[in-house]
Amino acid sequence: MPPPDRSLVRLLAGWLPRQRWFGGKDGPIDELAIGTATELRSGDPALHHLILDVRQGDATDHYQVLLGVRGDLPERLESGLIGRLHGADAFSGHVYDAAYDPELTRPLLTYMANETLVGPLQFRRAPGTGIRTDLEAAPIGAEQSNTSLIYGDSYICKLFRRLSPGVNPDLEINLALSREGCAHIPAVHGWIELEPGSGAVGGGGDEPVTLALLSEFLRSATDGWQLALTSVRDWFAQPLPPPGEGRNPFPDGSPAPHTPHAVPVFTADDAAAAGGDFGAEAERLGAATAQVHRDLAAAFGVTRAPASVLRTAVFGMNEQLDQVSAAVPEIRPYAPALRAVFDEVAAEAGELTVQRVHGDYHLGQVLRTDTGWVLLDFEGEPARTPAERRAPAHPLRDVAGMLRSFEYAARFLLARDDELPPDAAEALEMRARAWAKRNRAAFCAGYAAAGGPDPAEHRALMRAFEFDKAVYEIRYEARNRPSWLPVPLRSLASLTG
Ligand SMILES: Nc1ncnc2c1ncn2[C@@H]1O[C@H](COP(=O)(O)OP(=O)(O)O)[C@@H](O)[C@H]1O
Ligand SMILES: O=P(O)(O)O[C@H]1O[C@H](CO)[C@@H](O[C@H]2O[C@H](CO)[C@@H](O)[C@H](O)[C@H]2O)[C@H](O)[C@H]1O
């Protein structure tokens, strides 16, 4: 019989690729090893903290797993089952994802409150805060790149799944923005890190490696994606006008659709009649975004980047497009139009002012609380390298990310419904365009009015950033959520058409 740790490795290698947060779905795992294993609790149930070193081709990634071990596994924990091991060592019994086990996740709060050190793990409490230790955790149900636990209704603890060397930008930026007194982020209460120089996670130099972030849970907040979708649903549900009575939805002169279900102009009155208009919220979100950009500039500084930096960035855009075209054939018809937009920016490239930005900005990363918008998840795009995520960029990259998200929200219901009769689909496509147009404009107006660079004065750059993000999204959807692929594809068809 193989030694138990080899059996554990085999179980983990079968389980890992099925996890939503696993970033290597493109290819097989060539080798999996347990990089570090730290026992956080002995007995039954036991808790082990593992860092898995996962080699795929030439690249090795590092994933964090909280591993529970129990003799008998209660039914409520079965969804996290990784497998069963027999033997006499610490891992014998049912091994499972302990993120789903409140008995095992509760001690993490106690450790953070007491700033405990266990082996290479360092539990930290944010300066000037206390941490309650009597709360039970439940994992959040959302589709995520990481796993977040909600403790009572007080805290949310994000366990980073794919680990990067050094301090995670989410922690780094949240701490820096707190110091600036930024009103648009949740309070940081604590974090977990791997001591500097542990050698795990590809070195990490003299910086600790961030493993988890504990923040204030904004219980009464609703995320921007849900709010936007509600508004789109209301707009789609407006009764269609009788044939011939439709008005052109595009005041800028685009041709009226040749359909008996032509849609009305999306004026503020129409929107109010539909209920749930998002325009004023989009404008406030634009203003909050500009304020966070201002605080990021104050915390980390700004730099003047020569034209060559933008040309290099455009080279990267074309390179990403090549890679995605090779992997996802559906993007190929749009490639010439995308390349033309990228090349236009490269030809006109001048000096740019760059700074730290959000990096993966979309409606799912913002929460509307009773008092205003709060921004979350400053980690950057999961597929980028740690250096790319921390590199200064033009703030309009974030604006472009959010404009993409308005496109997504507008088309989400449509692109995933094959059942619509063709003329209804055409009419709803017009409504989707009108909704996106209205909210994109409101967001940009709020952003510029609050002091951000005016997107209207940087049209070519905005288009390049937006198309680059769309290319990223097409790869993201193909890899992670293939049934969503029509959403960015339809939006590309509309934006390049
Ligand atoms: N402080 C918070 N309060 C309430 N909900 C939160 C908070 N932080 C995150 N969330 C919820 O968790 C979701 C995922 O959080 P996020 O930080 O974006 O994780 P991931 O990197 O895994 O996508 C968000 O879309 C939001 O709905
Ligand atoms: O939030 P994450 O850091 O995990 O970001 C990744 O997943 C996002 C989806 O959950 C993805 O965002 C895309 O889908 C959103 C709707 O679900 C949409 O609002 C965004 O505009 C779109 O980009 C994001 O790209 C990815 O990095």
Coordinates of C-alpha atoms and ligand atoms in Angstrom, one line a residue:
M1 CA 0.0 0.0 0.0
P2 CA 1.4 3.5 -0.9
P3 CA 2.2 5.7 2.1
P4 CA -0.8 7.8 3.2
D5 CA 0.5 11.1 2.1
R6 CA 0.8 9.7 -1.5
S7 CA -2.8 8.6 -1.3
L8 CA -3.8 12.1 0.0
V9 CA -1.9 13.7 -2.9
R10 CA -3.8 11.5 -5.3
L11 CA -7.2 12.4 -3.8
L12 CA -6.3 16.1 -3.9
A13 CA -5.2 15.8 -7.6
G14 CA -8.6 14.4 -8.4
W15 CA -10.6 17.0 -6.4
L16 CA -8.7 20.2 -7.2
P17 CA -9.6 20.6 -10.9
R18 CA -13.3 20.4 -10.0
Q19 CA -13.1 23.5 -7.8
R20 CA -14.4 26.8 -9.3
W21 CA -11.4 28.6 -7.9
F22 CA -8.8 26.3 -9.6
G23 CA -7.1 28.5 -12.2
G24 CA -5.4 25.7 -14.3
K25 CA -8.5 24.3 -16.0
D26 CA -6.8 24.6 -19.4
G27 CA -4.6 21.5 -19.0
P28 CA -3.8 18.5 -16.9
I29 CA -2.0 18.5 -13.6
D30 CA 1.5 17.1 -14.2
E31 CA 2.6 17.0 -10.6
L32 CA 1.0 17.8 -7.2
A33 CA 3.0 18.0 -4.0
I34 CA 2.2 19.2 -0.5
G35 CA 4.4 22.3 -0.1
T36 CA 3.6 23.0 3.5
A37 CA 1.3 21.2 6.0
T38 CA 0.6 22.9 9.4
E39 CA -1.6 21.3 11.9
L40 CA -4.0 23.9 13.4
R41 CA -6.1 21.6 15.5
S42 CA -5.5 17.9 16.5
G43 CA -8.1 15.3 17.5
D44 CA -11.4 14.6 15.7
P45 CA -12.2 16.8 13.8
A46 CA -8.6 17.8 13.0
L47 CA -7.7 20.9 10.9
H48 CA -4.6 21.1 8.7
H49 CA -3.5 24.0 6.6
L50 CA -2.0 22.9 3.3
I51 CA -0.2 24.7 0.5
L52 CA -0.3 22.6 -2.6
D53 CA 2.4 23.0 -5.3
V54 CA 0.7 22.2 -8.6
R55 CA 2.9 21.9 -11.7
Q56 CA 1.3 22.2 -15.1
G57 CA 3.9 22.2 -17.9
D58 CA 6.6 24.7 -17.0
A59 CA 4.4 26.6 -14.5
T60 CA 3.9 25.8 -10.8
D61 CA 1.0 27.4 -8.9
H62 CA 0.3 27.3 -5.2
Y63 CA -3.1 26.7 -3.8
Q64 CA -4.3 27.0 -0.2
V65 CA -6.6 24.3 1.3
L66 CA -8.0 24.0 4.8
L67 CA -8.2 20.3 5.2
G68 CA -10.6 18.7 7.8
V69 CA -10.2 15.1 8.9
R70 CA -13.0 13.3 10.7
G71 CA -13.7 9.6 11.5
D72 CA -17.4 10.0 10.6
L73 CA -18.5 12.7 8.2
P74 CA -21.9 14.4 9.0
E75 CA -24.2 14.7 6.0
R76 CA -24.0 18.6 6.1
L77 CA -20.2 18.3 5.3
E78 CA -20.5 15.8 2.5
S79 CA -20.4 18.4 -0.3
G80 CA -16.8 19.2 0.7
L81 CA -15.7 15.6 0.8
I82 CA -12.3 15.0 -0.9
G83 CA -12.1 11.3 -0.1
R84 CA -11.4 8.7 2.5
L85 CA -8.0 7.5 3.7
H86 CA -7.2 4.4 5.7
G87 CA -4.1 4.2 7.9
A88 CA -2.7 5.3 11.2
D89 CA -1.4 8.8 10.3
A90 CA -2.8 12.3 10.8
F91 CA -4.9 12.2 7.6
S92 CA -6.7 9.0 8.1
G93 CA -10.5 9.2 8.0
H94 CA -12.7 11.4 5.8
V95 CA -10.7 14.3 4.4
Y96 CA -12.7 17.3 3.3
D97 CA -12.7 21.0 2.6
A98 CA -12.9 22.5 6.1
A99 CA -14.1 25.8 4.8
Y100 CA -17.6 24.2 5.1
D101 CA -17.1 23.2 8.7
P102 CA -17.9 25.9 11.3
E103 CA -16.3 23.9 14.1
L104 CA -13.0 24.2 12.3
T105 CA -13.2 27.7 10.9
R106 CA -14.2 29.3 14.3
P107 CA -10.6 29.0 15.7
L108 CA -9.3 31.2 12.9
L109 CA -11.0 34.2 14.6
T110 CA -9.4 33.3 17.9
Y111 CA -6.0 33.0 16.4
M112 CA -6.3 36.4 14.6
A113 CA -7.6 38.1 17.8
N114 CA -4.6 36.7 19.7
E115 CA -2.1 37.3 16.9
T116 CA -1.1 33.6 17.3
L117 CA 1.9 32.1 15.4
V118 CA 1.6 28.4 14.4
G119 CA 4.5 27.0 12.5
P120 CA 5.0 29.4 9.5
L121 CA 1.5 30.8 9.8
Q122 CA 1.1 34.2 11.4
F123 CA -2.4 35.4 12.4
R124 CA -2.7 39.2 12.5
R125 CA -5.2 41.7 14.0
A126 CA -5.5 45.1 12.3
P127 CA -4.1 48.0 14.5
G128 CA -6.8 49.5 16.7
T129 CA -9.4 46.8 16.2
G130 CA -10.8 44.0 18.3
I131 CA -12.1 40.7 16.9
R132 CA -15.0 38.8 18.3
T133 CA -14.2 35.1 18.7
D134 CA -17.7 33.7 19.4
L135 CA -19.0 33.6 15.8
E136 CA -19.6 30.7 13.5
A137 CA -18.8 30.9 9.9
A138 CA -20.7 29.9 6.7
P139 CA -19.1 30.0 3.3
I140 CA -20.7 32.5 0.9
G141 CA -22.7 31.0 -1.9
A142 CA -21.3 33.3 -4.7
E143 CA -19.3 32.1 -7.7
Q144 CA -15.8 33.1 -6.7
S145 CA -12.1 33.0 -7.5
N146 CA -11.5 32.5 -3.7
T147 CA -13.5 31.2 -0.8
S148 CA -15.1 33.6 1.6
L149 CA -16.5 32.8 5.0
I150 CA -19.1 34.9 6.7
Y151 CA -18.8 35.0 10.5
G152 CA -22.2 35.8 12.1
D153 CA -23.2 39.0 10.5
S154 CA -20.0 40.7 11.5
Y155 CA -17.0 39.6 9.4
I156 CA -16.2 38.2 6.0
C157 CA -12.9 36.3 5.7
K158 CA -11.6 35.7 2.3
L159 CA -9.3 32.7 2.0
F160 CA -7.1 33.3 -1.1
R161 CA -7.0 30.1 -3.0
R162 CA -4.3 30.6 -5.6
L163 CA -1.4 32.2 -3.7
S164 CA 1.1 34.7 -5.0
P165 CA 4.5 35.6 -3.6
G166 CA 4.4 38.6 -1.3
V167 CA 1.6 40.7 0.1
N168 CA -1.7 40.3 -1.7
P169 CA -2.7 43.6 -3.4
D170 CA -6.2 43.2 -1.8
L171 CA -4.7 43.5 1.7
E172 CA -2.0 46.0 0.7
I173 CA -4.6 48.4 -1.0
N174 CA -7.3 48.0 1.7
L175 CA -4.7 48.9 4.4
A176 CA -3.4 51.8 2.4
L177 CA -6.9 53.2 1.7
S178 CA -7.8 52.8 5.4
R179 CA -4.9 55.0 6.2
E180 CA -6.1 57.6 3.7
G181 CA -9.5 57.6 5.5
C182 CA -11.2 56.3 2.3
A183 CA -15.0 56.0 2.9
H184 CA -15.5 53.5 0.0
I185 CA -14.0 50.3 1.5
P186 CA -15.0 47.9 4.3
A187 CA -12.9 48.1 7.5
V188 CA -10.0 45.6 7.7
H189 CA -10.0 43.6 11.0
G190 CA -7.2 41.1 10.5
W191 CA -5.4 38.8 8.1
I192 CA -3.4 35.6 8.0
E193 CA 0.1 35.4 6.4
L194 CA 3.0 33.0 5.9
E195 CA 6.1 34.2 7.5
P196 CA 8.7 35.8 5.2
G197 CA 11.5 33.6 4.0
S198 CA 9.4 30.4 4.4
G199 CA 10.5 29.4 0.9
A200 CA 6.9 28.3 0.1
V201 CA 4.9 29.9 -2.8
G202 CA 7.9 30.4 -5.1
G203 CA 10.1 32.3 -2.6
G204 CA 8.3 35.4 -1.7
G205 CA 11.5 37.2 -0.7
D206 CA 11.4 39.1 2.5
E207 CA 7.7 39.8 2.3
P208 CA 5.1 37.7 4.0
V209 CA 2.7 35.8 1.7
T210 CA -1.0 36.8 2.4
L211 CA -3.3 33.9 3.0
A212 CA -6.5 35.5 4.1
L213 CA -8.2 38.8 4.8
L214 CA -10.8 39.5 7.5
S215 CA -13.0 42.5 6.8
E216 CA -16.2 44.1 8.1
F217 CA -19.2 42.3 6.6
L218 CA -21.6 44.8 5.1
R219 CA -24.8 42.9 5.9
S220 CA -27.3 45.3 4.5
A221 CA -25.5 45.9 1.3
T222 CA -26.5 44.6 -2.2
D223 CA -24.0 44.0 -4.9
G224 CA -24.0 46.1 -8.0
W225 CA -24.5 43.2 -10.3
Q226 CA -27.8 42.2 -8.6
L227 CA -29.0 45.8 -8.6
A228 CA -28.2 46.3 -12.2
L229 CA -29.9 43.0 -13.3
T230 CA -33.0 44.0 -11.4
S231 CA -33.1 47.2 -13.3
V232 CA -32.5 45.4 -16.7
R233 CA -35.3 43.0 -15.8
D234 CA -37.7 45.8 -15.1
W235 CA -36.8 47.5 -18.3
F236 CA -37.2 44.3 -20.4
A237 CA -40.6 43.7 -18.7
Q238 CA -42.0 47.1 -19.9
P239 CA -45.0 46.3 -22.3
L240 CA -44.0 46.4 -25.9
P241 CA -45.6 49.3 -27.8
P242 CA -48.2 48.4 -30.5
P243 CA -46.7 47.9 -34.1
G244 CA -45.7 51.2 -35.7
E245 CA -45.7 53.2 -32.5
G246 CA -42.1 52.5 -31.5
R247 CA -39.7 55.4 -31.2
N248 CA -36.1 55.2 -32.2
P249 CA -34.1 54.2 -29.1
F250 CA -31.1 56.0 -30.3
P251 CA -31.4 59.8 -30.0
D252 CA -27.9 60.0 -31.7
G253 CA -29.5 59.0 -35.0
S254 CA -28.8 55.3 -35.4
P255 CA -31.5 53.7 -37.6
A256 CA -34.7 52.6 -36.0
P257 CA -34.9 48.8 -35.9
H258 CA -37.0 47.0 -38.6
T259 CA -39.2 45.3 -36.2
P260 CA -42.8 45.6 -35.2
H261 CA -41.6 45.7 -31.6
A262 CA -39.5 48.9 -31.9
V263 CA -38.6 50.1 -28.4
P264 CA -39.2 53.5 -26.9
V265 CA -36.3 56.0 -26.3
F266 CA -34.8 55.3 -22.9
T267 CA -35.3 58.6 -21.4
A268 CA -35.3 59.3 -17.6
D269 CA -39.1 59.3 -17.8
D270 CA -39.2 55.9 -19.5
A271 CA -36.8 54.6 -17.0
A272 CA -38.8 55.9 -14.1
A273 CA -42.0 54.3 -15.6
A274 CA -40.1 51.0 -15.9
G275 CA -39.1 51.3 -12.2
G276 CA -35.7 50.5 -10.9
D277 CA -33.8 52.9 -13.1
F278 CA -30.1 52.5 -12.4
G279 CA -28.9 55.8 -13.9
A280 CA -28.5 57.8 -10.7
E281 CA -26.7 54.9 -9.0
A282 CA -24.4 54.5 -12.0
E283 CA -23.5 58.2 -11.7
R284 CA -22.9 57.9 -7.9
L285 CA -20.7 54.8 -8.6
G286 CA -18.7 56.8 -11.1
A287 CA -18.1 59.4 -8.5
A288 CA -17.1 56.8 -5.8
T289 CA -14.7 55.3 -8.3
A290 CA -13.0 58.7 -9.0
Q291 CA -12.7 59.2 -5.2
V292 CA -11.0 55.8 -4.7
H293 CA -8.7 56.6 -7.6
R294 CA -7.8 59.9 -5.9
D295 CA -7.1 58.1 -2.6
L296 CA -5.0 55.4 -4.4
A297 CA -3.0 58.1 -6.0
A298 CA -2.4 59.8 -2.6
A299 CA -1.4 56.5 -1.0
F300 CA 0.9 55.1 -3.7
G301 CA 1.8 58.1 -5.8
V302 CA 1.5 58.7 -9.6
T303 CA 4.1 58.4 -12.3
R304 CA 4.4 59.8 -15.8
A305 CA 4.9 56.9 -18.2
P306 CA 6.5 57.5 -21.6
A307 CA 4.7 56.6 -24.8
S308 CA 6.8 53.4 -25.0
V309 CA 4.9 52.0 -21.9
L310 CA 1.6 52.3 -23.8
R311 CA 3.0 50.8 -26.9
T312 CA 4.3 47.8 -24.8
A313 CA 0.8 47.6 -23.3
V314 CA -0.7 47.4 -26.8
F315 CA 1.7 44.7 -27.7
G316 CA 0.4 42.8 -24.7
M317 CA -3.2 43.4 -25.9
N318 CA -2.4 41.9 -29.3
E319 CA -0.6 39.0 -27.7
Q320 CA -3.6 38.2 -25.5
L321 CA -5.8 38.4 -28.6
D322 CA -3.5 35.9 -30.4
Q323 CA -3.7 33.5 -27.5
V324 CA -7.4 33.8 -27.1
S325 CA -8.0 33.5 -30.9
A326 CA -6.0 30.2 -30.8
A327 CA -8.1 28.8 -27.9
V328 CA -11.6 30.2 -28.6
P329 CA -12.5 30.2 -32.3
E330 CA -15.7 32.2 -31.7
I331 CA -13.6 35.4 -31.2
R332 CA -11.9 35.2 -34.6
P333 CA -14.5 37.1 -36.7
Y334 CA -13.9 40.1 -34.4
A335 CA -10.1 39.9 -34.3
P336 CA -9.5 42.4 -37.2
A337 CA -11.7 45.1 -35.7
L338 CA -10.1 44.6 -32.3
R339 CA -6.6 44.8 -33.7
A340 CA -7.4 48.0 -35.6
V341 CA -8.5 49.6 -32.4
F342 CA -5.3 48.5 -30.5
D343 CA -3.1 49.7 -33.4
E344 CA -4.8 53.1 -33.5
V345 CA -3.9 53.6 -29.8
A346 CA -0.3 52.5 -30.4
A347 CA 0.1 54.9 -33.3
E348 CA -1.2 57.8 -31.3
A349 CA 0.6 56.8 -28.1
G350 CA 1.8 59.7 -25.9
E351 CA 2.8 60.1 -22.2
L352 CA 0.3 58.8 -19.7
T353 CA -0.2 59.4 -16.0
V354 CA -0.4 56.0 -14.3
Q355 CA -1.1 54.9 -10.7
R356 CA -2.3 51.9 -8.7
V357 CA -5.8 50.9 -9.7
H358 CA -8.4 48.3 -8.9
G359 CA -7.4 46.1 -11.8
D360 CA -10.5 43.8 -12.2
Y361 CA -13.3 46.3 -11.8
H362 CA -16.9 45.1 -12.4
L363 CA -20.4 45.3 -10.9
G364 CA -19.8 42.2 -8.8
Q365 CA -16.9 44.1 -7.0
V366 CA -19.1 46.9 -5.7
L367 CA -21.7 47.0 -2.9
R368 CA -24.4 49.5 -2.4
T369 CA -24.8 50.2 1.3
D370 CA -27.2 52.5 3.0
T371 CA -24.7 55.3 2.7
G372 CA -23.1 54.8 -0.7
W373 CA -20.9 52.5 -2.9
V374 CA -18.1 50.4 -1.4
L375 CA -15.4 48.8 -3.6
L376 CA -14.1 45.3 -3.0
D377 CA -11.5 42.9 -4.2
F378 CA -8.4 44.9 -5.2
E379 CA -6.6 41.7 -6.2
G380 CA -6.5 42.4 -9.9
E381 CA -7.4 39.9 -12.6
P382 CA -6.8 36.3 -11.4
A383 CA -5.0 35.3 -14.6
R384 CA -2.3 38.1 -14.4
T385 CA 1.1 37.7 -12.7
P386 CA 1.6 39.3 -9.3
A387 CA 3.9 41.9 -10.8
E388 CA 1.3 42.8 -13.5
R389 CA -1.4 43.1 -10.8
R390 CA 0.7 45.5 -8.7
A391 CA 2.0 47.6 -11.7
P392 CA 0.7 51.1 -12.0
A393 CA -1.9 51.5 -14.8
H394 CA -4.1 54.2 -16.3
P395 CA -7.2 54.7 -14.1
L396 CA -9.4 54.6 -17.2
R397 CA -8.6 50.9 -17.3
D398 CA -11.0 50.5 -14.3
V399 CA -13.6 52.7 -16.0
A400 CA -13.4 50.5 -19.0
G401 CA -13.9 47.4 -16.8
M402 CA -17.0 48.8 -15.3
L403 CA -18.4 49.8 -18.8
R404 CA -17.9 46.2 -19.8
S405 CA -19.9 45.2 -16.8
F406 CA -22.8 47.4 -17.9
E407 CA -22.6 45.5 -21.2
Y408 CA -22.7 42.2 -19.4
A409 CA -25.7 43.2 -17.2
A410 CA -27.6 44.5 -20.3
R411 CA -27.0 41.2 -22.2
F412 CA -27.0 38.6 -19.5
L413 CA -30.7 37.7 -19.7
L414 CA -30.8 37.9 -23.5
A415 CA -27.6 36.0 -24.3
R416 CA -28.6 33.1 -22.2
D417 CA -32.1 32.8 -23.5
D418 CA -32.2 30.8 -26.8
E419 CA -36.0 30.4 -26.6
L420 CA -36.9 34.0 -27.6
P421 CA -38.8 34.4 -30.9
P422 CA -36.5 36.3 -33.4
D423 CA -38.4 39.6 -33.4
A424 CA -38.7 39.7 -29.6
A425 CA -35.0 39.0 -29.4
E426 CA -34.3 41.9 -31.7
A427 CA -36.5 44.3 -29.7
L428 CA -34.9 43.2 -26.5
E429 CA -31.4 43.6 -28.0
M430 CA -32.4 47.2 -28.7
R431 CA -33.5 47.6 -25.1
A432 CA -30.3 46.1 -23.9
R433 CA -28.3 48.6 -26.0
A434 CA -30.3 51.5 -24.7
W435 CA -29.9 50.4 -21.0
A436 CA -26.2 49.9 -21.4
K437 CA -25.8 53.3 -23.2
R438 CA -27.7 55.2 -20.6
N439 CA -25.8 53.7 -17.6
R440 CA -22.4 53.8 -19.3
A441 CA -22.9 57.5 -19.9
A442 CA -24.1 58.1 -16.3
F443 CA -21.1 56.3 -14.9
C444 CA -18.7 58.2 -17.0
A445 CA -20.4 61.5 -16.2
G446 CA -20.2 60.8 -12.4
Y447 CA -16.5 59.8 -12.7
A448 CA -15.5 62.9 -14.6
A449 CA -17.6 65.3 -12.4
A450 CA -15.8 63.9 -9.3
G451 CA -12.4 64.7 -10.8
G452 CA -11.4 61.6 -12.7
P453 CA -9.9 61.9 -16.2
D454 CA -12.9 62.4 -18.6
P455 CA -13.5 59.2 -20.6
A456 CA -15.0 61.4 -23.4
E457 CA -11.6 63.0 -23.9
H458 CA -9.8 59.7 -24.3
R459 CA -12.0 57.8 -26.7
A460 CA -9.4 55.7 -28.5
L461 CA -7.8 54.7 -25.2
M462 CA -11.1 53.8 -23.7
R463 CA -12.0 51.6 -26.7
A464 CA -8.7 49.8 -26.5
F465 CA -9.0 49.2 -22.8
E466 CA -12.6 48.0 -23.2
F467 CA -11.8 45.6 -26.1
D468 CA -8.8 44.3 -24.2
K469 CA -11.0 43.5 -21.3
A470 CA -13.6 41.8 -23.6
V471 CA -10.8 39.6 -24.9
Y472 CA -9.9 38.7 -21.4
E473 CA -13.5 37.9 -20.6
I474 CA -13.9 35.6 -23.5
R475 CA -11.0 33.5 -22.3
Y476 CA -12.3 33.7 -18.7
E477 CA -15.8 32.5 -19.7
A478 CA -14.4 29.8 -22.1
R479 CA -12.3 28.4 -19.2
N480 CA -14.6 28.9 -16.3
R481 CA -18.3 29.3 -17.4
P482 CA -18.7 28.2 -21.0
S483 CA -22.5 28.8 -20.9
W484 CA -21.7 32.6 -20.3
L485 CA -19.5 32.8 -23.5
P486 CA -22.4 34.3 -25.6
V487 CA -22.5 37.3 -23.2
P488 CA -19.2 38.9 -24.1
L489 CA -19.5 37.7 -27.7
R490 CA -22.8 39.4 -28.2
S491 CA -21.5 42.5 -26.7
L492 CA -18.4 42.5 -29.0
A493 CA -20.8 42.0 -31.9
S494 CA -22.6 45.1 -30.8
L495 CA -19.5 47.2 -30.1
T496 CA -17.7 46.3 -33.2
G497 CA -20.7 46.3 -35.5
Ligands
LIG1 N1 -17.2 43.3 3.1 C1 -18.2 42.6 2.5 N2 -19.5 42.7 2.9 C2 -20.5 42.0 2.3 N3 -20.3 41.2 1.3 C3 -19.1 41.1 0.8 C4 -18.0 41.8 1.4 N4 -16.8 41.4 0.7 C5 -17.2 40.6 -0.3 N5 -18.6 40.4 -0.2 C6 -19.4 39.5 -1.1 O1 -18.5 38.5 -1.6 C7 -18.4 38.4 -3.0 C8 -17.0 38.0 -3.4 O2 -16.1 38.8 -2.8 P1 -14.7 39.1 -3.6 O3 -13.8 39.9 -2.6 O4 -15.0 39.8 -4.9 O5 -14.1 37.7 -3.7 P2 -13.5 36.9 -5.0 O6 -12.1 37.5 -5.2 O7 -13.4 35.5 -4.7 O8 -14.3 37.2 -6.2 C9 -18.7 39.9 -3.4 O9 -19.2 40.0 -4.7 C10 -19.8 40.3 -2.4 O10 -21.0 39.9 -2.8
LIG2 O1 -14.6 38.7 -9.2 P1 -13.4 37.9 -9.7 O2 -12.1 38.5 -9.2 O3 -13.5 36.5 -9.4 O4 -13.3 38.2 -11.3 C1 -13.5 37.2 -12.2 O5 -14.8 36.7 -12.3 C2 -15.8 37.6 -12.7 C3 -17.1 36.9 -12.7 O6 -17.5 36.4 -11.4 C4 -15.5 38.1 -14.1 O7 -16.4 39.2 -14.4 C5 -17.2 39.0 -15.6 O8 -18.5 38.6 -15.2 C6 -19.2 39.6 -14.5 C7 -20.6 39.0 -14.2 O9 -20.5 37.8 -13.5 C8 -19.3 40.9 -15.2 O10 -20.0 41.9 -14.4 C9 -17.9 41.4 -15.5 O11 -18.0 42.6 -16.3 C10 -17.2 40.4 -16.3 O12 -15.8 40.8 -16.6 C11 -14.1 38.8 -14.1 O13 -13.8 39.2 -15.4 C12 -13.1 37.7 -13.6 O14 -11.8 38.3 -13.5

